[in-house]
């Protein structure tokens, strides 16, 4: 099991991706209500890729749509591809189509990563500054999200933290521009591990048999250096929402 955290990770397995999406959407709404009740606002970072789309669509439909405190919700992105916001591979575009364009969230509370930026380093620094401003971080302080959603790739990457990437050793910068030669879109922007591991809650959404082999390594090998295995909130809750196909090799108690 994953170590280095103040509590063990929760692993919840669902029969299929639809059941996973329903539960994920419910969990997001519960997290939002609790955050607003405790702190007056809900700070969430969305995951990219394809797996979260159904969860976002569920959240944009009644009854959850009417339960969410949209006026108190701030949306960030845990990573983005180096593309324009209308590009088919844009994480922003996916989230906007599935959720953001369908709910009454103030535009100023949606913080998009400028994937199209000519100068990726500047765009990454800008996004880091936006985080510090909105979270009112003290100098060198890190934002503490109420919830960070993540996926996992078949190589064990998460966000745009890829295996062997030097950015895995980052300790200061909250957001980094990375060049992932193995990725379809190599230019990427990503939260770094210090931000992810400072969150109050991190929730992985992982579905599909093609992820089973790597998930076994991530969840069963304490010394795994796979990026997804390095997600260990120091003072937060870590939840893996899996479908049965992805969880097939994890060896969970029946
Ligand atoms: C991205 C994602 C990435 C994603 C995994 C899983 O921008 O690609 O943030 O980390 O979560 O690649 O992607 P799928 O959900 O499409 O399998």
PDB file of C-alpha atoms and ligand atoms in Angstrom:
ATOM      1  CA  UNK A   1       0.000   0.000   0.000  1.00  0.00           C
ATOM      2  CA  UNK A   2       1.053   3.607  -0.585  1.00  0.00           C
ATOM      3  CA  UNK A   3       2.920   5.051   2.458  1.00  0.00           C
ATOM      4  CA  UNK A   4       4.134   8.493   3.585  1.00  0.00           C
ATOM      5  CA  UNK A   5       0.640   9.734   4.179  1.00  0.00           C
ATOM      6  CA  UNK A   6      -1.194  10.536   7.411  1.00  0.00           C
ATOM      7  CA  UNK A   7      -3.863   7.947   6.527  1.00  0.00           C
ATOM      8  CA  UNK A   8      -4.168   4.962   4.169  1.00  0.00           C
ATOM      9  CA  UNK A   9      -5.560   5.518   0.690  1.00  0.00           C
ATOM     10  CA  UNK A  10      -9.173   4.538   0.070  1.00  0.00           C
ATOM     11  CA  UNK A  11      -9.768   2.281  -2.921  1.00  0.00           C
ATOM     12  CA  UNK A  12     -13.346   1.951  -4.130  1.00  0.00           C
ATOM     13  CA  UNK A  13     -14.232  -0.326  -7.042  1.00  0.00           C
ATOM     14  CA  UNK A  14     -17.320   0.055  -9.243  1.00  0.00           C
ATOM     15  CA  UNK A  15     -18.853  -2.371 -11.699  1.00  0.00           C
ATOM     16  CA  UNK A  16     -18.419  -0.046 -14.658  1.00  0.00           C
ATOM     17  CA  UNK A  17     -17.324   3.477 -15.715  1.00  0.00           C
ATOM     18  CA  UNK A  18     -20.901   4.808 -15.457  1.00  0.00           C
ATOM     19  CA  UNK A  19     -21.182   3.775 -11.804  1.00  0.00           C
ATOM     20  CA  UNK A  20     -17.732   5.252 -11.166  1.00  0.00           C
ATOM     21  CA  UNK A  21     -18.773   8.557 -12.771  1.00  0.00           C
ATOM     22  CA  UNK A  22     -21.972   8.731 -10.713  1.00  0.00           C
ATOM     23  CA  UNK A  23     -20.095   8.162  -7.464  1.00  0.00           C
ATOM     24  CA  UNK A  24     -17.369  10.636  -8.433  1.00  0.00           C
ATOM     25  CA  UNK A  25     -19.934  13.343  -9.185  1.00  0.00           C
ATOM     26  CA  UNK A  26     -21.646  12.678  -5.856  1.00  0.00           C
ATOM     27  CA  UNK A  27     -18.319  12.878  -4.019  1.00  0.00           C
ATOM     28  CA  UNK A  28     -17.474  16.199  -5.703  1.00  0.00           C
ATOM     29  CA  UNK A  29     -20.831  17.674  -4.622  1.00  0.00           C
ATOM     30  CA  UNK A  30     -20.332  16.466  -1.037  1.00  0.00           C
ATOM     31  CA  UNK A  31     -16.805  17.882  -1.000  1.00  0.00           C
ATOM     32  CA  UNK A  32     -18.104  21.218  -2.341  1.00  0.00           C
ATOM     33  CA  UNK A  33     -20.827  21.499   0.282  1.00  0.00           C
ATOM     34  CA  UNK A  34     -18.400  20.684   3.100  1.00  0.00           C
ATOM     35  CA  UNK A  35     -15.788  23.174   1.828  1.00  0.00           C
ATOM     36  CA  UNK A  36     -18.290  26.017   1.491  1.00  0.00           C
ATOM     37  CA  UNK A  37     -19.736  25.240   4.932  1.00  0.00           C
ATOM     38  CA  UNK A  38     -16.233  25.280   6.455  1.00  0.00           C
ATOM     39  CA  UNK A  39     -14.451  27.989   4.439  1.00  0.00           C
ATOM     40  CA  UNK A  40     -17.044  29.808   2.335  1.00  0.00           C
ATOM     41  CA  UNK A  41     -15.703  28.535  -0.999  1.00  0.00           C
ATOM     42  CA  UNK A  42     -14.798  25.358  -2.879  1.00  0.00           C
ATOM     43  CA  UNK A  43     -11.400  25.202  -4.567  1.00  0.00           C
ATOM     44  CA  UNK A  44     -11.174  22.347  -7.063  1.00  0.00           C
ATOM     45  CA  UNK A  45      -8.713  21.345  -9.786  1.00  0.00           C
ATOM     46  CA  UNK A  46     -10.117  19.352 -12.694  1.00  0.00           C
ATOM     47  CA  UNK A  47      -8.428  16.415 -14.384  1.00  0.00           C
ATOM     48  CA  UNK A  48      -8.011  16.134 -18.113  1.00  0.00           C
ATOM     49  CA  UNK A  49      -8.005  13.163 -20.468  1.00  0.00           C
ATOM     50  CA  UNK A  50     -11.204  11.272 -21.356  1.00  0.00           C
ATOM     51  CA  UNK A  51     -12.152   9.412 -18.148  1.00  0.00           C
ATOM     52  CA  UNK A  52     -13.561  12.440 -16.194  1.00  0.00           C
ATOM     53  CA  UNK A  53     -15.882  13.631 -18.992  1.00  0.00           C
ATOM     54  CA  UNK A  54     -18.857  11.507 -17.841  1.00  0.00           C
ATOM     55  CA  UNK A  55     -18.372  12.658 -14.255  1.00  0.00           C
ATOM     56  CA  UNK A  56     -18.469  16.304 -15.393  1.00  0.00           C
ATOM     57  CA  UNK A  57     -21.598  15.615 -17.455  1.00  0.00           C
ATOM     58  CA  UNK A  58     -23.285  14.042 -14.382  1.00  0.00           C
ATOM     59  CA  UNK A  59     -22.376  17.114 -12.310  1.00  0.00           C
ATOM     60  CA  UNK A  60     -23.979  19.374 -14.947  1.00  0.00           C
ATOM     61  CA  UNK A  61     -27.311  17.553 -14.667  1.00  0.00           C
ATOM     62  CA  UNK A  62     -30.002  17.674 -11.948  1.00  0.00           C
ATOM     63  CA  UNK A  63     -30.047  16.874  -9.089  1.00  0.00           C
ATOM     64  CA  UNK A  64     -26.294  17.485  -8.562  1.00  0.00           C
ATOM     65  CA  UNK A  65     -26.349  20.571 -10.772  1.00  0.00           C
ATOM     66  CA  UNK A  66     -28.806  22.200  -8.366  1.00  0.00           C
ATOM     67  CA  UNK A  67     -26.928  21.036  -5.267  1.00  0.00           C
ATOM     68  CA  UNK A  68     -23.526  22.442  -6.233  1.00  0.00           C
ATOM     69  CA  UNK A  69     -22.628  25.903  -4.785  1.00  0.00           C
ATOM     70  CA  UNK A  70     -21.492  27.184  -8.204  1.00  0.00           C
ATOM     71  CA  UNK A  71     -21.298  30.836  -7.082  1.00  0.00           C
ATOM     72  CA  UNK A  72     -18.745  29.792  -4.430  1.00  0.00           C
ATOM     73  CA  UNK A  73     -16.788  27.365  -6.625  1.00  0.00           C
ATOM     74  CA  UNK A  74     -13.362  28.080  -8.137  1.00  0.00           C
ATOM     75  CA  UNK A  75     -12.181  25.882 -10.996  1.00  0.00           C
ATOM     76  CA  UNK A  76      -8.531  25.262 -11.811  1.00  0.00           C
ATOM     77  CA  UNK A  77      -6.860  22.680 -14.068  1.00  0.00           C
ATOM     78  CA  UNK A  78      -4.258  20.202 -12.803  1.00  0.00           C
ATOM     79  CA  UNK A  79      -2.697  20.071 -16.243  1.00  0.00           C
ATOM     80  CA  UNK A  80      -3.135  21.157 -19.835  1.00  0.00           C
ATOM     81  CA  UNK A  81      -1.810  20.344 -23.265  1.00  0.00           C
ATOM     82  CA  UNK A  82       0.069  22.924 -25.363  1.00  0.00           C
ATOM     83  CA  UNK A  83      -2.934  23.677 -27.545  1.00  0.00           C
ATOM     84  CA  UNK A  84      -5.544  26.410 -28.027  1.00  0.00           C
ATOM     85  CA  UNK A  85      -8.702  26.237 -25.835  1.00  0.00           C
ATOM     86  CA  UNK A  86     -10.834  25.206 -28.842  1.00  0.00           C
ATOM     87  CA  UNK A  87      -8.476  22.388 -29.890  1.00  0.00           C
ATOM     88  CA  UNK A  88      -9.977  18.841 -29.701  1.00  0.00           C
ATOM     89  CA  UNK A  89      -7.202  17.805 -27.272  1.00  0.00           C
ATOM     90  CA  UNK A  90      -7.642  20.760 -24.926  1.00  0.00           C
ATOM     91  CA  UNK A  91      -8.506  19.731 -21.357  1.00  0.00           C
ATOM     92  CA  UNK A  92     -10.214  23.094 -20.946  1.00  0.00           C
ATOM     93  CA  UNK A  93     -12.391  22.411 -23.992  1.00  0.00           C
ATOM     94  CA  UNK A  94     -13.415  19.000 -22.684  1.00  0.00           C
ATOM     95  CA  UNK A  95     -14.359  20.424 -19.272  1.00  0.00           C
ATOM     96  CA  UNK A  96     -16.130  23.400 -20.815  1.00  0.00           C
ATOM     97  CA  UNK A  97     -18.245  21.245 -23.133  1.00  0.00           C
ATOM     98  CA  UNK A  98     -19.085  18.669 -20.437  1.00  0.00           C
ATOM     99  CA  UNK A  99     -19.605  21.033 -17.496  1.00  0.00           C
ATOM    100  CA  UNK A 100     -18.481  24.655 -17.325  1.00  0.00           C
ATOM    101  CA  UNK A 101     -20.645  25.950 -20.193  1.00  0.00           C
ATOM    102  CA  UNK A 102     -23.719  24.334 -18.589  1.00  0.00           C
ATOM    103  CA  UNK A 103     -23.570  25.651 -15.016  1.00  0.00           C
ATOM    104  CA  UNK A 104     -23.885  29.151 -13.443  1.00  0.00           C
ATOM    105  CA  UNK A 105     -20.263  29.545 -12.378  1.00  0.00           C
ATOM    106  CA  UNK A 106     -18.830  33.100 -12.473  1.00  0.00           C
ATOM    107  CA  UNK A 107     -16.350  33.341 -15.388  1.00  0.00           C
ATOM    108  CA  UNK A 108     -13.739  34.966 -13.151  1.00  0.00           C
ATOM    109  CA  UNK A 109     -13.760  31.812 -11.034  1.00  0.00           C
ATOM    110  CA  UNK A 110     -12.613  29.599 -13.906  1.00  0.00           C
ATOM    111  CA  UNK A 111      -8.839  29.686 -14.216  1.00  0.00           C
ATOM    112  CA  UNK A 112      -7.701  28.195 -17.507  1.00  0.00           C
ATOM    113  CA  UNK A 113      -4.052  27.349 -18.263  1.00  0.00           C
ATOM    114  CA  UNK A 114      -2.978  29.239 -21.428  1.00  0.00           C
ATOM    115  CA  UNK A 115      -2.023  26.089 -23.345  1.00  0.00           C
ATOM    116  CA  UNK A 116      -1.579  28.126 -26.514  1.00  0.00           C
ATOM    117  CA  UNK A 117       1.115  30.337 -25.008  1.00  0.00           C
ATOM    118  CA  UNK A 118       4.154  31.042 -27.213  1.00  0.00           C
ATOM    119  CA  UNK A 119       6.345  31.048 -24.096  1.00  0.00           C
ATOM    120  CA  UNK A 120       5.318  28.016 -21.973  1.00  0.00           C
ATOM    121  CA  UNK A 121       7.573  28.922 -19.044  1.00  0.00           C
ATOM    122  CA  UNK A 122       5.882  32.310 -18.698  1.00  0.00           C
ATOM    123  CA  UNK A 123       2.426  30.733 -18.923  1.00  0.00           C
ATOM    124  CA  UNK A 124       3.329  28.228 -16.208  1.00  0.00           C
ATOM    125  CA  UNK A 125       4.700  30.983 -13.957  1.00  0.00           C
ATOM    126  CA  UNK A 126       1.579  33.074 -14.578  1.00  0.00           C
ATOM    127  CA  UNK A 127      -0.658  30.206 -13.543  1.00  0.00           C
ATOM    128  CA  UNK A 128       1.399  29.683 -10.418  1.00  0.00           C
ATOM    129  CA  UNK A 129       0.993  33.376  -9.590  1.00  0.00           C
ATOM    130  CA  UNK A 130      -2.763  33.139 -10.178  1.00  0.00           C
ATOM    131  CA  UNK A 131      -2.889  30.262  -7.689  1.00  0.00           C
ATOM    132  CA  UNK A 132      -0.957  32.277  -5.097  1.00  0.00           C
ATOM    133  CA  UNK A 133      -3.227  35.301  -5.562  1.00  0.00           C
ATOM    134  CA  UNK A 134      -6.535  33.425  -5.331  1.00  0.00           C
ATOM    135  CA  UNK A 135      -5.332  31.283  -2.404  1.00  0.00           C
ATOM    136  CA  UNK A 136      -3.609  34.310  -0.804  1.00  0.00           C
ATOM    137  CA  UNK A 137      -0.499  32.199  -0.286  1.00  0.00           C
ATOM    138  CA  UNK A 138       2.238  33.624   1.917  1.00  0.00           C
ATOM    139  CA  UNK A 139       5.657  33.913   0.194  1.00  0.00           C
ATOM    140  CA  UNK A 140       6.780  30.428  -0.873  1.00  0.00           C
ATOM    141  CA  UNK A 141       3.501  28.978   0.472  1.00  0.00           C
ATOM    142  CA  UNK A 142       1.515  26.414  -1.512  1.00  0.00           C
ATOM    143  CA  UNK A 143      -2.215  26.500  -2.313  1.00  0.00           C
ATOM    144  CA  UNK A 144      -4.271  23.912  -0.421  1.00  0.00           C
ATOM    145  CA  UNK A 145      -7.031  22.687  -2.720  1.00  0.00           C
ATOM    146  CA  UNK A 146     -10.199  21.240  -1.249  1.00  0.00           C
ATOM    147  CA  UNK A 147     -10.118  18.687  -4.054  1.00  0.00           C
ATOM    148  CA  UNK A 148      -7.769  17.746  -6.881  1.00  0.00           C
ATOM    149  CA  UNK A 149      -9.071  15.295  -9.487  1.00  0.00           C
ATOM    150  CA  UNK A 150      -6.519  13.138 -11.278  1.00  0.00           C
ATOM    151  CA  UNK A 151      -6.403  10.410 -13.881  1.00  0.00           C
ATOM    152  CA  UNK A 152      -3.663   7.918 -14.650  1.00  0.00           C
ATOM    153  CA  UNK A 153      -2.184   7.025 -18.016  1.00  0.00           C
ATOM    154  CA  UNK A 154      -1.171   3.523 -19.105  1.00  0.00           C
ATOM    155  CA  UNK A 155       2.463   4.483 -18.328  1.00  0.00           C
ATOM    156  CA  UNK A 156       1.619   5.578 -14.792  1.00  0.00           C
ATOM    157  CA  UNK A 157       1.686   9.297 -15.550  1.00  0.00           C
ATOM    158  CA  UNK A 158      -0.761  11.594 -13.781  1.00  0.00           C
ATOM    159  CA  UNK A 159      -1.586  15.181 -14.632  1.00  0.00           C
ATOM    160  CA  UNK A 160       1.310  15.825 -16.985  1.00  0.00           C
ATOM    161  CA  UNK A 161       3.841  14.287 -14.647  1.00  0.00           C
ATOM    162  CA  UNK A 162       5.458  11.583 -16.792  1.00  0.00           C
ATOM    163  CA  UNK A 163       7.771   8.739 -15.685  1.00  0.00           C
ATOM    164  CA  UNK A 164      11.394   9.848 -15.376  1.00  0.00           C
ATOM    165  CA  UNK A 165      10.544  13.544 -15.807  1.00  0.00           C
ATOM    166  CA  UNK A 166      12.871  15.917 -13.873  1.00  0.00           C
ATOM    167  CA  UNK A 167       9.757  17.851 -12.809  1.00  0.00           C
ATOM    168  CA  UNK A 168       8.986  14.964 -10.424  1.00  0.00           C
ATOM    169  CA  UNK A 169      11.788  16.338  -8.244  1.00  0.00           C
ATOM    170  CA  UNK A 170      10.370  19.897  -8.245  1.00  0.00           C
ATOM    171  CA  UNK A 171      10.045  21.270  -4.715  1.00  0.00           C
ATOM    172  CA  UNK A 172       9.266  24.976  -5.189  1.00  0.00           C
ATOM    173  CA  UNK A 173       7.313  25.798  -8.366  1.00  0.00           C
ATOM    174  CA  UNK A 174       3.573  24.982  -8.106  1.00  0.00           C
ATOM    175  CA  UNK A 175       3.133  24.757 -11.884  1.00  0.00           C
ATOM    176  CA  UNK A 176       5.640  23.660 -14.512  1.00  0.00           C
ATOM    177  CA  UNK A 177       5.851  23.635 -18.291  1.00  0.00           C
ATOM    178  CA  UNK A 178       7.063  20.213 -19.396  1.00  0.00           C
ATOM    179  CA  UNK A 179       8.064  18.616 -22.660  1.00  0.00           C
ATOM    180  CA  UNK A 180       6.779  15.045 -22.707  1.00  0.00           C
ATOM    181  CA  UNK A 181       8.297  13.464 -25.810  1.00  0.00           C
ATOM    182  CA  UNK A 182       6.196  10.294 -25.279  1.00  0.00           C
ATOM    183  CA  UNK A 183       2.906  12.202 -25.298  1.00  0.00           C
ATOM    184  CA  UNK A 184       0.765  12.880 -28.387  1.00  0.00           C
ATOM    185  CA  UNK A 185       0.977  16.562 -27.497  1.00  0.00           C
ATOM    186  CA  UNK A 186       4.502  16.933 -26.031  1.00  0.00           C
ATOM    187  CA  UNK A 187       4.125  20.501 -24.764  1.00  0.00           C
ATOM    188  CA  UNK A 188       2.353  20.278 -21.403  1.00  0.00           C
ATOM    189  CA  UNK A 189       1.656  22.271 -18.259  1.00  0.00           C
ATOM    190  CA  UNK A 190       1.177  20.578 -14.925  1.00  0.00           C
ATOM    191  CA  UNK A 191       0.750  20.975 -11.198  1.00  0.00           C
ATOM    192  CA  UNK A 192       3.839  19.736  -9.439  1.00  0.00           C
ATOM    193  CA  UNK A 193       3.831  17.137  -6.644  1.00  0.00           C
ATOM    194  CA  UNK A 194       4.159  19.722  -3.835  1.00  0.00           C
ATOM    195  CA  UNK A 195       0.804  21.268  -4.854  1.00  0.00           C
ATOM    196  CA  UNK A 196      -0.899  17.908  -5.336  1.00  0.00           C
ATOM    197  CA  UNK A 197       0.368  16.570  -2.004  1.00  0.00           C
ATOM    198  CA  UNK A 198      -0.747  19.701  -0.155  1.00  0.00           C
ATOM    199  CA  UNK A 199      -4.396  19.159  -1.104  1.00  0.00           C
ATOM    200  CA  UNK A 200      -7.065  18.326   1.496  1.00  0.00           C
ATOM    201  CA  UNK A 201      -8.331  15.646  -0.868  1.00  0.00           C
ATOM    202  CA  UNK A 202      -7.055  13.972  -4.021  1.00  0.00           C
ATOM    203  CA  UNK A 203      -9.358  11.716  -6.013  1.00  0.00           C
ATOM    204  CA  UNK A 204      -8.158   9.466  -8.850  1.00  0.00           C
ATOM    205  CA  UNK A 205     -10.649   8.354 -11.507  1.00  0.00           C
ATOM    206  CA  UNK A 206      -9.258   5.309 -13.308  1.00  0.00           C
ATOM    207  CA  UNK A 207     -11.139   2.997 -15.659  1.00  0.00           C
ATOM    208  CA  UNK A 208     -10.299   0.339 -18.230  1.00  0.00           C
ATOM    209  CA  UNK A 209      -8.393  -2.949 -18.363  1.00  0.00           C
ATOM    210  CA  UNK A 210      -5.468  -1.250 -20.128  1.00  0.00           C
ATOM    211  CA  UNK A 211      -4.681   0.484 -16.815  1.00  0.00           C
ATOM    212  CA  UNK A 212      -4.744  -2.696 -14.660  1.00  0.00           C
ATOM    213  CA  UNK A 213      -1.049  -3.638 -14.933  1.00  0.00           C
ATOM    214  CA  UNK A 214       0.269  -0.217 -13.963  1.00  0.00           C
ATOM    215  CA  UNK A 215      -2.367   0.259 -11.280  1.00  0.00           C
ATOM    216  CA  UNK A 216      -1.136  -2.952  -9.640  1.00  0.00           C
ATOM    217  CA  UNK A 217       2.379  -1.498  -9.499  1.00  0.00           C
ATOM    218  CA  UNK A 218       1.208   1.915  -8.276  1.00  0.00           C
ATOM    219  CA  UNK A 219      -0.987   0.498  -5.494  1.00  0.00           C
ATOM    220  CA  UNK A 220       1.035  -2.548  -4.445  1.00  0.00           C
ATOM    221  CA  UNK A 221       4.671  -1.466  -4.698  1.00  0.00           C
ATOM    222  CA  UNK A 222       5.540   1.010  -1.890  1.00  0.00           C
ATOM    223  CA  UNK A 223       8.801   2.029  -3.601  1.00  0.00           C
ATOM    224  CA  UNK A 224       7.254   2.609  -7.015  1.00  0.00           C
ATOM    225  CA  UNK A 225       8.631   5.753  -8.662  1.00  0.00           C
ATOM    226  CA  UNK A 226       5.709   5.946 -11.039  1.00  0.00           C
ATOM    227  CA  UNK A 227       4.266   9.479 -10.927  1.00  0.00           C
ATOM    228  CA  UNK A 228       0.807   8.292  -9.801  1.00  0.00           C
ATOM    229  CA  UNK A 229       2.469   6.447  -6.902  1.00  0.00           C
ATOM    230  CA  UNK A 230       4.129   9.678  -5.757  1.00  0.00           C
ATOM    231  CA  UNK A 231       0.734  11.228  -5.054  1.00  0.00           C
ATOM    232  CA  UNK A 232       0.654  11.054  -1.236  1.00  0.00           C
ATOM    233  CA  UNK A 233      -1.184  13.923   0.378  1.00  0.00           C
ATOM    234  CA  UNK A 234       0.811  14.786   3.500  1.00  0.00           C
ATOM    235  CA  UNK A 235      -2.251  15.964   5.394  1.00  0.00           C
ATOM    236  CA  UNK A 236      -5.096  14.942   3.182  1.00  0.00           C
ATOM    237  CA  UNK A 237      -7.349  12.188   1.957  1.00  0.00           C
ATOM    238  CA  UNK A 238      -6.448  10.053  -1.079  1.00  0.00           C
ATOM    239  CA  UNK A 239      -9.221   8.163  -2.842  1.00  0.00           C
ATOM    240  CA  UNK A 240      -8.947   5.830  -5.828  1.00  0.00           C
ATOM    241  CA  UNK A 241     -12.212   5.377  -7.721  1.00  0.00           C
ATOM    242  CA  UNK A 242     -11.714   2.410 -10.036  1.00  0.00           C
ATOM    243  CA  UNK A 243     -13.836   0.332 -12.299  1.00  0.00           C
ATOM    244  CA  UNK A 244     -13.637  -3.444 -12.007  1.00  0.00           C
ATOM    245  CA  UNK A 245     -11.537  -3.757 -15.201  1.00  0.00           C
ATOM    246  CA  UNK A 246      -8.850  -1.360 -13.960  1.00  0.00           C
ATOM    247  CA  UNK A 247      -8.833  -2.949 -10.487  1.00  0.00           C
ATOM    248  CA  UNK A 248      -8.561  -6.506 -11.803  1.00  0.00           C
ATOM    249  CA  UNK A 249      -4.919  -7.053 -10.746  1.00  0.00           C
ATOM    250  CA  UNK A 250      -4.758  -4.901  -7.626  1.00  0.00           C
ATOM    251  CA  UNK A 251      -5.547  -7.832  -5.364  1.00  0.00           C
ATOM    252  CA  UNK A 252      -8.158  -6.199  -3.196  1.00  0.00           C
ATOM    253  CA  UNK A 253      -9.907  -8.186  -0.421  1.00  0.00           C
ATOM    254  CA  UNK A 254     -13.114  -9.783  -1.839  1.00  0.00           C
TER     255      UNK A 254
HETATM  256  C1  LIG B   1      -4.004  14.632 -19.667  1.00  0.00           C
HETATM  257  C2  LIG B   1      -4.399  14.152 -18.330  1.00  0.00           C
HETATM  258  C3  LIG B   1      -3.742  12.836 -18.045  1.00  0.00           C
HETATM  259  C4  LIG B   1      -4.878  11.845 -17.999  1.00  0.00           C
HETATM  260  C5  LIG B   1      -4.367  10.447 -18.253  1.00  0.00           C
HETATM  261  C6  LIG B   1      -5.512   9.475 -18.371  1.00  0.00           C
HETATM  262  O1  LIG B   1      -4.001  15.818 -19.894  1.00  0.00           O
HETATM  263  O2  LIG B   1      -3.773  13.753 -20.513  1.00  0.00           O
HETATM  264  O3  LIG B   1      -4.483  14.994 -17.352  1.00  0.00           O
HETATM  265  O4  LIG B   1      -3.000  12.781 -16.901  1.00  0.00           O
HETATM  266  O5  LIG B   1      -5.522  11.921 -16.745  1.00  0.00           O
HETATM  267  O6  LIG B   1      -3.643  10.475 -19.453  1.00  0.00           O
HETATM  268  O7  LIG B   1      -6.200   9.818 -19.519  1.00  0.00           O
HETATM  269  P1  LIG B   1      -7.557   9.053 -19.933  1.00  0.00           P
HETATM  270  O8  LIG B   1      -8.553   9.389 -18.891  1.00  0.00           O
HETATM  271  O9  LIG B   1      -7.905   9.612 -21.253  1.00  0.00           O
HETATM  272  O10 LIG B   1      -7.244   7.578 -19.956  1.00  0.00           O
END
